[in-house]
Coordinates of N, CA and C in Angstrom, one line a residue:
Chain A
X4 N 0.9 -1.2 0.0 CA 0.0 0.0 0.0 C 0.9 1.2 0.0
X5 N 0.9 2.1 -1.1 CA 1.2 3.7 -1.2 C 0.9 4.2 0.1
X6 N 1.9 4.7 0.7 CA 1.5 5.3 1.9 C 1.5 6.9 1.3
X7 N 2.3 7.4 0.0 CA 2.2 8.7 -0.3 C 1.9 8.6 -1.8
X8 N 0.6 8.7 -2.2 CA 0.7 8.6 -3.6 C 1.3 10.3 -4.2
X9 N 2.2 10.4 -5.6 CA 2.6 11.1 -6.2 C 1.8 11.2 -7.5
X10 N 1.8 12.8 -8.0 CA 1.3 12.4 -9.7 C 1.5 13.6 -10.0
X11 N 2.6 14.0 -11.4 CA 2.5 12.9 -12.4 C 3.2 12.2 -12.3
X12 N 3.5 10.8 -13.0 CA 4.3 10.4 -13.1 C 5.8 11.0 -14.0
X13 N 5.5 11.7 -15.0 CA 6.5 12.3 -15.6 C 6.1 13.6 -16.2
X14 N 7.3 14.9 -16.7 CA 6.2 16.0 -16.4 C 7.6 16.7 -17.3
X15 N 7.2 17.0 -18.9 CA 7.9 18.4 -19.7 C 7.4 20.0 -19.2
X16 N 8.7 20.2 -18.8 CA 8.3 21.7 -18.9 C 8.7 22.6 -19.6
X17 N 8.9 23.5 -20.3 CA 9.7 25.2 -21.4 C 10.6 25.5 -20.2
X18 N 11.7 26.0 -20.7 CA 12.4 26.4 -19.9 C 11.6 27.9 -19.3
X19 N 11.7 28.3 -18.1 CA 11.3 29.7 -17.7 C 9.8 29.3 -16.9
X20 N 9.6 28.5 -17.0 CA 7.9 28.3 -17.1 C 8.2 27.2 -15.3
X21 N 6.6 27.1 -14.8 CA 6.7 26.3 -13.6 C 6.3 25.2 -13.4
X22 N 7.2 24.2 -13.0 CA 6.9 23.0 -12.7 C 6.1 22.5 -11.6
X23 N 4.9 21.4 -11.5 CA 4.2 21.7 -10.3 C 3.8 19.8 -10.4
X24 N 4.5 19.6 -8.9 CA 4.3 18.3 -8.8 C 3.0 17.8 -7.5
X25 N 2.7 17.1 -7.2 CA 1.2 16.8 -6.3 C 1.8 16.0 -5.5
X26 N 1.5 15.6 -4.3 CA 1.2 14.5 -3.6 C 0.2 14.2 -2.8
X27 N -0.4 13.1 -2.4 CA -1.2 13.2 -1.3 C -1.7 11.6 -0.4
X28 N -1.8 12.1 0.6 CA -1.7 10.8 2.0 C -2.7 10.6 2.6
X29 N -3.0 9.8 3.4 CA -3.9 9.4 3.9 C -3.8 9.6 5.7
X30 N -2.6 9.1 6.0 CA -2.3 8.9 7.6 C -2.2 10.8 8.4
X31 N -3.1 10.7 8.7 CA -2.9 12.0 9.6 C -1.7 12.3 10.8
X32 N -1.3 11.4 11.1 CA -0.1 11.2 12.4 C 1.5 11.8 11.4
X33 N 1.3 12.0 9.9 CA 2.2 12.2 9.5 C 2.8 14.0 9.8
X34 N 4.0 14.1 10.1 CA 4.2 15.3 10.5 C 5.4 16.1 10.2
X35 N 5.7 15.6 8.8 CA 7.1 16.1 7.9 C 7.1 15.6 7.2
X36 N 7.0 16.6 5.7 CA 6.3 16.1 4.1 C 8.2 17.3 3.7
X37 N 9.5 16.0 3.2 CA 10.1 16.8 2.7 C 10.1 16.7 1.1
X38 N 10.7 16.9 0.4 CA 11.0 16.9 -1.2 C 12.3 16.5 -1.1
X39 N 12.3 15.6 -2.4 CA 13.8 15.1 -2.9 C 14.2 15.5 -4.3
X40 N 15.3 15.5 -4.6 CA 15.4 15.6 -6.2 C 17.0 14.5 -5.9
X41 N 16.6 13.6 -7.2 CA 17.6 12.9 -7.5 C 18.1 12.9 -8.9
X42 N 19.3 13.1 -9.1 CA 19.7 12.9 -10.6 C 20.2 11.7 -10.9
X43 N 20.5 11.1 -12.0 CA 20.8 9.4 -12.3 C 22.3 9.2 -11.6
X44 N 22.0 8.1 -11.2 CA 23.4 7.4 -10.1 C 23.7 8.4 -9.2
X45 N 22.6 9.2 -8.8 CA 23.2 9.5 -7.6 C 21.8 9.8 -6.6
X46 N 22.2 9.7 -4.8 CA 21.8 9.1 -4.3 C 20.3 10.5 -3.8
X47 N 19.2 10.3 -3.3 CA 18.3 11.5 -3.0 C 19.1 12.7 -2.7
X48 N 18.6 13.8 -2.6 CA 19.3 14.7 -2.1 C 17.6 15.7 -1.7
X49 N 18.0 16.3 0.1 CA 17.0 17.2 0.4 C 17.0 18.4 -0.2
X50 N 15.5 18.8 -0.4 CA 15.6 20.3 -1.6 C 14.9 20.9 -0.7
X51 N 13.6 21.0 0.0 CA 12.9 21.8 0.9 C 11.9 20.6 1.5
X52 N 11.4 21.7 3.0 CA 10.5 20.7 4.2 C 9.9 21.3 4.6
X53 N 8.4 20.9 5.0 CA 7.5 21.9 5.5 C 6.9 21.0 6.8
X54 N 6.6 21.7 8.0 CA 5.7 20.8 8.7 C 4.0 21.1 8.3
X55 N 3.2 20.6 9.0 CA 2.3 20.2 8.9 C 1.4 21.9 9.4
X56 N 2.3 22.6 10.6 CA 1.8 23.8 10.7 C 1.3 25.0 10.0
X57 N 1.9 24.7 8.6 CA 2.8 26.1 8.0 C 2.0 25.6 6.1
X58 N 1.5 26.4 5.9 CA 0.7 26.7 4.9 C 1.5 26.6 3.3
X59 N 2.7 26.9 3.6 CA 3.2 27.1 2.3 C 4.9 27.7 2.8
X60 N 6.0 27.5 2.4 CA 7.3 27.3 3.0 C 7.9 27.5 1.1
X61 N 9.0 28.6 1.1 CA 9.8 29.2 0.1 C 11.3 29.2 0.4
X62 N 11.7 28.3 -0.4 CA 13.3 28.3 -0.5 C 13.5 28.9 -2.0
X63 N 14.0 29.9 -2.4 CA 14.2 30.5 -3.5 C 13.3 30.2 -4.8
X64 N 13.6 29.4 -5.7 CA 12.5 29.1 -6.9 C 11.5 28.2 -6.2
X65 N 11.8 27.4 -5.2 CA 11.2 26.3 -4.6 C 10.2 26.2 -3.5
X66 N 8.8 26.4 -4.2 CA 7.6 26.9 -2.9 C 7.2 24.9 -2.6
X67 N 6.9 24.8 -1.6 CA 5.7 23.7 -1.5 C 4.0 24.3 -0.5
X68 N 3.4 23.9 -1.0 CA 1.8 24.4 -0.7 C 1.4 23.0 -0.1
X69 N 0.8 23.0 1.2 CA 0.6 22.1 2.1 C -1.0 22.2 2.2
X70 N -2.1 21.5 2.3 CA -3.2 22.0 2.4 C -3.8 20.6 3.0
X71 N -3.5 21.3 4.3 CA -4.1 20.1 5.6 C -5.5 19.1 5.9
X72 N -6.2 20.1 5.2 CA -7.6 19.0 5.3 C -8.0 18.2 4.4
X73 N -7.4 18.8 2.7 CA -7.0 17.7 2.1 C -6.4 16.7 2.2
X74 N -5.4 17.0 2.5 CA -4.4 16.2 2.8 C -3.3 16.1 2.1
X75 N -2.8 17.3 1.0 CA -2.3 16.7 -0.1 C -1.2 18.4 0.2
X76 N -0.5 18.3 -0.6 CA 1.3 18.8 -0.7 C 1.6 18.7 -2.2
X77 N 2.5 20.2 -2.5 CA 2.4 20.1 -3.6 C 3.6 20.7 -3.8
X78 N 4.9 20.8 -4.7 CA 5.9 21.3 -4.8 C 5.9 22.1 -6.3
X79 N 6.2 23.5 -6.2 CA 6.0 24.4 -7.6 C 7.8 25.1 -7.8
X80 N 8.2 24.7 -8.7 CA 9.3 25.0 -9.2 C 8.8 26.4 -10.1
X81 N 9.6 27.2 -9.4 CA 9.1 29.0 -10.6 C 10.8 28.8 -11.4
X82 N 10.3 29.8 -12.7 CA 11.8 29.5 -13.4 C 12.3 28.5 -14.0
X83 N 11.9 27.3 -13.8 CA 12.0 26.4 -14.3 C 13.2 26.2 -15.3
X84 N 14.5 26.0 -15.3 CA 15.6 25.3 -15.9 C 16.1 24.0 -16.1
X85 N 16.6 24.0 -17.3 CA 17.4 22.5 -17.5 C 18.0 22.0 -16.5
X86 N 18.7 22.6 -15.8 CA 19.4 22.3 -14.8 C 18.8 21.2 -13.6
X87 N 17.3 21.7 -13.5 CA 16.2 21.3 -12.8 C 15.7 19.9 -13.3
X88 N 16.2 19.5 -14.4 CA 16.0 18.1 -15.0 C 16.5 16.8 -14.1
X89 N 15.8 16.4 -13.2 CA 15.3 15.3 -12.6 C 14.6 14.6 -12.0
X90 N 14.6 13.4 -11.2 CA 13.1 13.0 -10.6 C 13.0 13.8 -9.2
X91 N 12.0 13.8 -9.1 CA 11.9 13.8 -7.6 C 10.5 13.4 -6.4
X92 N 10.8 13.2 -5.7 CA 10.2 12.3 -4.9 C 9.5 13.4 -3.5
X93 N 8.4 13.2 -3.3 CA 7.9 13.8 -2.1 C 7.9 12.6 -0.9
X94 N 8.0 13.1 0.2 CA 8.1 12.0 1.6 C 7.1 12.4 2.8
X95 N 6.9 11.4 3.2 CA 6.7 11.8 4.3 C 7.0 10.9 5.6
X96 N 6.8 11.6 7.3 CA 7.2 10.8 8.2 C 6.1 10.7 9.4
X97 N 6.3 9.7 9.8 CA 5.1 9.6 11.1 C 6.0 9.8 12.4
X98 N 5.0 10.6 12.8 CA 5.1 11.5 13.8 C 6.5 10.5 15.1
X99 N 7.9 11.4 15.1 CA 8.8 10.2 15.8 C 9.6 9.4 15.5
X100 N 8.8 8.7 14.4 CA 9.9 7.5 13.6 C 10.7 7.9 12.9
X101 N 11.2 6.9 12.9 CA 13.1 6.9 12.3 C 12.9 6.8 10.6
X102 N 11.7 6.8 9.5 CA 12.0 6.4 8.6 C 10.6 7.1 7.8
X103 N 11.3 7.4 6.6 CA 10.5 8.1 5.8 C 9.5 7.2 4.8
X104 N 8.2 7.8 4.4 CA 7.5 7.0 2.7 C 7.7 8.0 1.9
X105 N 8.6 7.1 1.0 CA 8.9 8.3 -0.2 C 7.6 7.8 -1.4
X106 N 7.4 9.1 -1.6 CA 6.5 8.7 -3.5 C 6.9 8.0 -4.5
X107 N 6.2 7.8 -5.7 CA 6.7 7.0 -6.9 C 7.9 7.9 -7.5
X108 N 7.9 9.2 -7.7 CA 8.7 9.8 -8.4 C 8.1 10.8 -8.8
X109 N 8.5 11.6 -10.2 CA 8.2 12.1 -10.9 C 9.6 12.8 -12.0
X110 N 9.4 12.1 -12.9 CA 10.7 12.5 -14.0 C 10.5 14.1 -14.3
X111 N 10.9 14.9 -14.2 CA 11.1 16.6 -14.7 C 11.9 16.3 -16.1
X112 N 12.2 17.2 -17.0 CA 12.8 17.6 -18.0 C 11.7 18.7 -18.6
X113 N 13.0 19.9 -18.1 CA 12.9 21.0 -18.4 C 13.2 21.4 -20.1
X114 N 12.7 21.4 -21.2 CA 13.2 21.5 -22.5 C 13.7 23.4 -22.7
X115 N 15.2 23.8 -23.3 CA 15.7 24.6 -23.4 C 14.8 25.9 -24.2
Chain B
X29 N 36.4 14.1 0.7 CA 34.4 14.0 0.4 C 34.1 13.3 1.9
X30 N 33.1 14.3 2.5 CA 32.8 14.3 4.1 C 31.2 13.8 4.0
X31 N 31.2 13.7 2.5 CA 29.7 12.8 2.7 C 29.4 11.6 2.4
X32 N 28.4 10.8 2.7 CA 28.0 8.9 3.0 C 28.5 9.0 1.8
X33 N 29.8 7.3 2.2 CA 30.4 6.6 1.2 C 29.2 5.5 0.6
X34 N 29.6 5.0 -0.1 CA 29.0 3.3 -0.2 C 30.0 2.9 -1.0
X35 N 30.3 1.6 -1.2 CA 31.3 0.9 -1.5 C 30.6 -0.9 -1.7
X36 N 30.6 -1.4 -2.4 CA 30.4 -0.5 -4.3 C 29.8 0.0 -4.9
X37 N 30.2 0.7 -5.8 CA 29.2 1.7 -6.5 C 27.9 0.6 -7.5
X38 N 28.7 -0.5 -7.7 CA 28.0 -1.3 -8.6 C 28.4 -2.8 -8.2
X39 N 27.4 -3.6 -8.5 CA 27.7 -5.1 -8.4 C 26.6 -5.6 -8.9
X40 N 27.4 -6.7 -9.6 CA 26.3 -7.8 -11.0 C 27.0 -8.9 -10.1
X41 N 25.9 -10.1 -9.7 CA 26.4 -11.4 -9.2 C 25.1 -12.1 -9.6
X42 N 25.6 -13.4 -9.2 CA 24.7 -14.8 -10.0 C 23.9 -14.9 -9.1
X43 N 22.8 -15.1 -9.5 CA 21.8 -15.6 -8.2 C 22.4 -16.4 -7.6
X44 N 21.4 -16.7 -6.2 CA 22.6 -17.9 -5.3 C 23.4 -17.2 -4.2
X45 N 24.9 -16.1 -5.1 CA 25.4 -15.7 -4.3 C 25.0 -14.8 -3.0
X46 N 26.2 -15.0 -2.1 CA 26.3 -13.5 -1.4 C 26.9 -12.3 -1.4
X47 N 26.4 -11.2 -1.4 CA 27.1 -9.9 -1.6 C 27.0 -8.6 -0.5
X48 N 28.1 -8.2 -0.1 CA 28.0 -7.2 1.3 C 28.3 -6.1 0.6
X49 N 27.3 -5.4 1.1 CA 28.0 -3.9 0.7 C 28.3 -3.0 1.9
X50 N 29.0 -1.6 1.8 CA 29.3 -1.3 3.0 C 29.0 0.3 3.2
X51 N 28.6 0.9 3.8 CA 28.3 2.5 3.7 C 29.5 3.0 5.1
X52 N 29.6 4.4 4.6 CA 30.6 5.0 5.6 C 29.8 6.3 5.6
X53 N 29.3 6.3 7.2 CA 28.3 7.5 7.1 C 29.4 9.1 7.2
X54 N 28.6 10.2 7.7 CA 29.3 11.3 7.6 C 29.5 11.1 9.5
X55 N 31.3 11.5 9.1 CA 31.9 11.3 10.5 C 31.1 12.0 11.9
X56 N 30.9 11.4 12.6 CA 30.2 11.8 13.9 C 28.2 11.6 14.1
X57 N 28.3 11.5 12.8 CA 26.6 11.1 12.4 C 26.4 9.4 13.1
X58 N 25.5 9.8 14.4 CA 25.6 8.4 15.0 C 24.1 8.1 14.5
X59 N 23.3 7.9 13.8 CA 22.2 7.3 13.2 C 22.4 6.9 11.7
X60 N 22.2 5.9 11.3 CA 22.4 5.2 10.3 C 21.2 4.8 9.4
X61 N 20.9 4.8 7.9 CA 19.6 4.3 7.8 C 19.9 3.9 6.5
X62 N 19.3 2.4 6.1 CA 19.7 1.9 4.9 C 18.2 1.8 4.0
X63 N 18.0 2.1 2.7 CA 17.0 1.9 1.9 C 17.2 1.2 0.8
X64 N 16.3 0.7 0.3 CA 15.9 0.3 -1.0 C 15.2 1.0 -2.3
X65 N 15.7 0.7 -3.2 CA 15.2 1.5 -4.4 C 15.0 0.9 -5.6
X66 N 13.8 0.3 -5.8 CA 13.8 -0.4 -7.4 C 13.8 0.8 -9.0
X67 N 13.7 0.6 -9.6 CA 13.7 1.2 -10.6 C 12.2 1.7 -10.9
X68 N 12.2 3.2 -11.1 CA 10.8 3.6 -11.2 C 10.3 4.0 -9.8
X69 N 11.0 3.6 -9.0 CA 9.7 3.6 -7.6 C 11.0 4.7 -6.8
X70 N 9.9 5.1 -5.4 CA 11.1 5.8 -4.5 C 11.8 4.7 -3.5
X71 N 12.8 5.5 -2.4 CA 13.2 4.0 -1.6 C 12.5 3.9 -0.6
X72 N 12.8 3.0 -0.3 CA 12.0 1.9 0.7 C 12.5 1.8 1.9
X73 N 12.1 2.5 3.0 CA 13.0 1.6 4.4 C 13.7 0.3 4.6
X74 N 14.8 0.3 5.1 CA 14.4 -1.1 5.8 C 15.4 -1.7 6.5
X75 N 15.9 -0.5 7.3 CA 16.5 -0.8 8.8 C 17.4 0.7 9.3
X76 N 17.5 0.9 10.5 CA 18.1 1.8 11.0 C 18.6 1.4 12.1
X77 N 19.9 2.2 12.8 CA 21.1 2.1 13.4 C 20.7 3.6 14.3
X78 N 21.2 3.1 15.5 CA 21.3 4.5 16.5 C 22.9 4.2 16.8
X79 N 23.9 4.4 16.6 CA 25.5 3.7 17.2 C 25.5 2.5 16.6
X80 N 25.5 1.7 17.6 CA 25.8 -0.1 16.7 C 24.3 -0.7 17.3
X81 N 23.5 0.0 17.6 CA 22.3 -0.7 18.1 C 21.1 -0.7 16.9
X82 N 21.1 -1.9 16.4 CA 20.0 -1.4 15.3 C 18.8 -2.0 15.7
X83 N 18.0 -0.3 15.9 CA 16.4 -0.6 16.6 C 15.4 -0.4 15.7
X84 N 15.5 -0.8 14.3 CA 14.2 -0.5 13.8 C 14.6 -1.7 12.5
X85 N 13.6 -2.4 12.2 CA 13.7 -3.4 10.7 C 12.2 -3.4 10.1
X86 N 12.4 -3.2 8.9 CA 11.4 -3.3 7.8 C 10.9 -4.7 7.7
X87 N 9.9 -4.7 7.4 CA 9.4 -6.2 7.0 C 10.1 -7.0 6.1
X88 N 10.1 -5.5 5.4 CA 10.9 -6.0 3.9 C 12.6 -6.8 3.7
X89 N 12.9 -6.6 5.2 CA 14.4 -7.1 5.6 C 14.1 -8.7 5.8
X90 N 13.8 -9.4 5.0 CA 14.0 -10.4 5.1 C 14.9 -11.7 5.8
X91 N 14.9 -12.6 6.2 CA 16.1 -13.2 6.9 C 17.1 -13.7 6.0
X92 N 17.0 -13.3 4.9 CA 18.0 -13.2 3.9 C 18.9 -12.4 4.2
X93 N 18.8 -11.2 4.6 CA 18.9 -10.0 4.8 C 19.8 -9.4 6.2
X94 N 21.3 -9.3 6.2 CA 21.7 -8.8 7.4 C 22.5 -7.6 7.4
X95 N 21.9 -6.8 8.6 CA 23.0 -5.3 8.5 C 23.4 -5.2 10.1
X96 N 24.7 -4.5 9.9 CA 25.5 -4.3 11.1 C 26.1 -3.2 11.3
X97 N 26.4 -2.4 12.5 CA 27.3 -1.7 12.7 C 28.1 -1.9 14.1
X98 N 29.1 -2.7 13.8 CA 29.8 -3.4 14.4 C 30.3 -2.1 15.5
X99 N 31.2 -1.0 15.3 CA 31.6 -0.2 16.0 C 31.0 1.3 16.4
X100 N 30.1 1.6 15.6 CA 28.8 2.6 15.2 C 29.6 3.5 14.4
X101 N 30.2 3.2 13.8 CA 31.0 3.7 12.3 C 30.4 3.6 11.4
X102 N 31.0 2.3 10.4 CA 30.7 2.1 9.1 C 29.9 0.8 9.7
X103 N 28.7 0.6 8.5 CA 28.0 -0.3 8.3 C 27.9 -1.0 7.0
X104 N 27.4 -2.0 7.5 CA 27.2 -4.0 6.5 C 26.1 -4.0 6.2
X105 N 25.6 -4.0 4.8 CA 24.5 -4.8 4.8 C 24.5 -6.5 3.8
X106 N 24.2 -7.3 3.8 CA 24.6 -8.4 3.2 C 23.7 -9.1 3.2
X107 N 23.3 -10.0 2.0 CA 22.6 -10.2 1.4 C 23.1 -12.0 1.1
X108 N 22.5 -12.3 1.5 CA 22.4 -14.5 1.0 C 21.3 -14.7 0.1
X109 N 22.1 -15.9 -0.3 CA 21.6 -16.3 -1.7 C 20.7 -15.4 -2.2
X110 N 21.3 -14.3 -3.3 CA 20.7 -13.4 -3.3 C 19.5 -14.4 -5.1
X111 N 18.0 -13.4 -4.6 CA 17.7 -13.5 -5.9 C 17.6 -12.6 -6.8
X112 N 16.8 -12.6 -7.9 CA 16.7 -11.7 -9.0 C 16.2 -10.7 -8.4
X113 N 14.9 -10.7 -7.6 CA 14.0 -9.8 -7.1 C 15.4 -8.8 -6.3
X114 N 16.4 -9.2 -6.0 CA 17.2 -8.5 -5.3 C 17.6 -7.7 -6.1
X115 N 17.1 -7.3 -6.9 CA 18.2 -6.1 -7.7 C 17.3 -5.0 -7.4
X116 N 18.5 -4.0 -7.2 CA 17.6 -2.8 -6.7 C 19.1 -2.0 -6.1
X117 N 18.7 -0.3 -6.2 CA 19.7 0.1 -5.7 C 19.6 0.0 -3.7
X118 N 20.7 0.3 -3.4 CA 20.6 -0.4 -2.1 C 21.5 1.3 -1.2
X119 N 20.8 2.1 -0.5 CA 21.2 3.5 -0.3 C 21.4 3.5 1.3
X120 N 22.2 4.2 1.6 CA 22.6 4.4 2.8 C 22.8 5.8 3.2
X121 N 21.7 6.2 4.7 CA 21.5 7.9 4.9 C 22.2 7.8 6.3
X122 N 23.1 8.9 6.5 CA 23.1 9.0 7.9 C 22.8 10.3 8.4
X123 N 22.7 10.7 9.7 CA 22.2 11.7 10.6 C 22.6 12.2 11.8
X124 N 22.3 13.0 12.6 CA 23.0 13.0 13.9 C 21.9 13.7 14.8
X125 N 20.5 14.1 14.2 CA 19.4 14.0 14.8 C 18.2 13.4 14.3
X126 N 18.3 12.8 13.4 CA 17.2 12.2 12.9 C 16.9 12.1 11.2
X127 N 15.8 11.6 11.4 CA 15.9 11.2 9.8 C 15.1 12.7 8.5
X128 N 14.9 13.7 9.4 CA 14.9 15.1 9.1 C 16.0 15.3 8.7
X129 N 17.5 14.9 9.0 CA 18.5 15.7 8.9 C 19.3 14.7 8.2
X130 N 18.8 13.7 7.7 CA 19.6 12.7 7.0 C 19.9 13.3 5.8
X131 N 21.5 13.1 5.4 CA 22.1 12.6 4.0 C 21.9 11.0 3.6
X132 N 22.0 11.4 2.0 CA 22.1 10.5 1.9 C 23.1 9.8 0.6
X133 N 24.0 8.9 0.6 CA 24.9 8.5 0.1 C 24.7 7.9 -2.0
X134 N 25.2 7.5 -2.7 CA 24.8 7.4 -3.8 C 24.1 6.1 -3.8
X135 N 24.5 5.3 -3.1 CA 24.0 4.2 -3.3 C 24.7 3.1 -4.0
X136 N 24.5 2.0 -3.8 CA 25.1 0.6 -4.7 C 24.4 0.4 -5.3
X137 N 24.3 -0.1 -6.6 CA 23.3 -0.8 -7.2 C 23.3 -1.7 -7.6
X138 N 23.0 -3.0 -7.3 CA 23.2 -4.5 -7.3 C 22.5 -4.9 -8.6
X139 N 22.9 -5.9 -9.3 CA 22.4 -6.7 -10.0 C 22.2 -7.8 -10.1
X140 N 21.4 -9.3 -10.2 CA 21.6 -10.4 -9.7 C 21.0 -11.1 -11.2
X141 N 22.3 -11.7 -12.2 CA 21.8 -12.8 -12.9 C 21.4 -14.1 -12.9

């Protein structure tokens, strides 16, 4: 069982333009939804983290929009560049525990 | 390079065998966490380390399946008669408060013909 479903699975964007990925959960006890971006052979890497209190959280191009009663989390890439060409994975953690549910993915490619 | 090793980067072996891989977390990071990663999917839990005490296992850790940290250093994970279904990259995070603050290393990525 998906503990975090992700969608889309894969996702073209124009360079300059915004990438916007979804997730959404079921377990309410969860209480740290971070984002990953991974590029090929190499291993996740943290990009931004939001708790569960906090509406919407901005690391420079990188917003995520948290919306609690749905239940669902969303990461929007502004500016969007090639550079930005890889998967990435939304997580989450229950409340305490030592171990994250990561998403299916989602392939990025930003076209020039 | 001050961040999680893994060692090896790659391994193709015959079904049957056994194969250990080894992670070297980032120096003084006393929590350890190893995952799984198939192709297409994200990783998978499936065991963690506080020092050399490991208090947490995945279901998915099979009794095929053994990890160590002998000195709360570097960690083992190793793998008997491995099968096909064992291929998968195999990732190692460590931390020094938790799994909020985990890195995480490149990973091995096993192959089993």
């Amino acid at each position: 069982q998906q503990q975090v479903k992700q969608s889309p699975q894969s996702l073209i964007v124009q360079k300059g333009g915004i990438s916007i990925i979804n997730c959404a959960y079921e377990n309410t006890a969860f209480d740290y939804f971070p984002w990953y971006q991974q590029f090929p052979g190499k291993g996740p890497a943290l990009l931004i983290a939001i708790r569960p209190d906090v509406s919407e959280k901005k690391e420079g191009r990188f917003t995520i929009s948290f919306n609690k009663s749905a239940k669902q989390f969303s990461l929007h890439i502004m500016d969007s560049q090639p550079g930005d060409s890889a998967t990435y994975f939304c997580a989450a953690r229950n409340t305490g525990a030592n171990n994250l549910f990561f998403g299916t993915g989602t392939r990025l490619t930003v076209i020039p | 390079d001050t961040g999680v090793s893994q060692d090896p980067r790659h391994k193709i072996t015959k079904r049957g065998q056994n194969v250990t891989f080894r992670c070297d977390p980032i120096s003084e990071h006393n929590r350890l966490y190893w995952y799984r990663q198939t192709l297409g999917q994200g990783p998978e839990f499936l065991t963690y380390f506080q020092n050399e005490a490991q208090l947490e296992k995945s279901r998915l850790l099979s009794d095929r399946f053994s990890a160590e940290r002998p000195k709360g250093s570097f960690s083992t994970l190793e793998i008997q008669r491995t099968e096909q279904g064992d291929s998968a990259m195999y990732l190692c995070a460590s931390s020094i408060r938790g799994i909020t603050e985990a890195f995480f290393g490149q990973g091995t990525r096993l192959t089993v013909v």
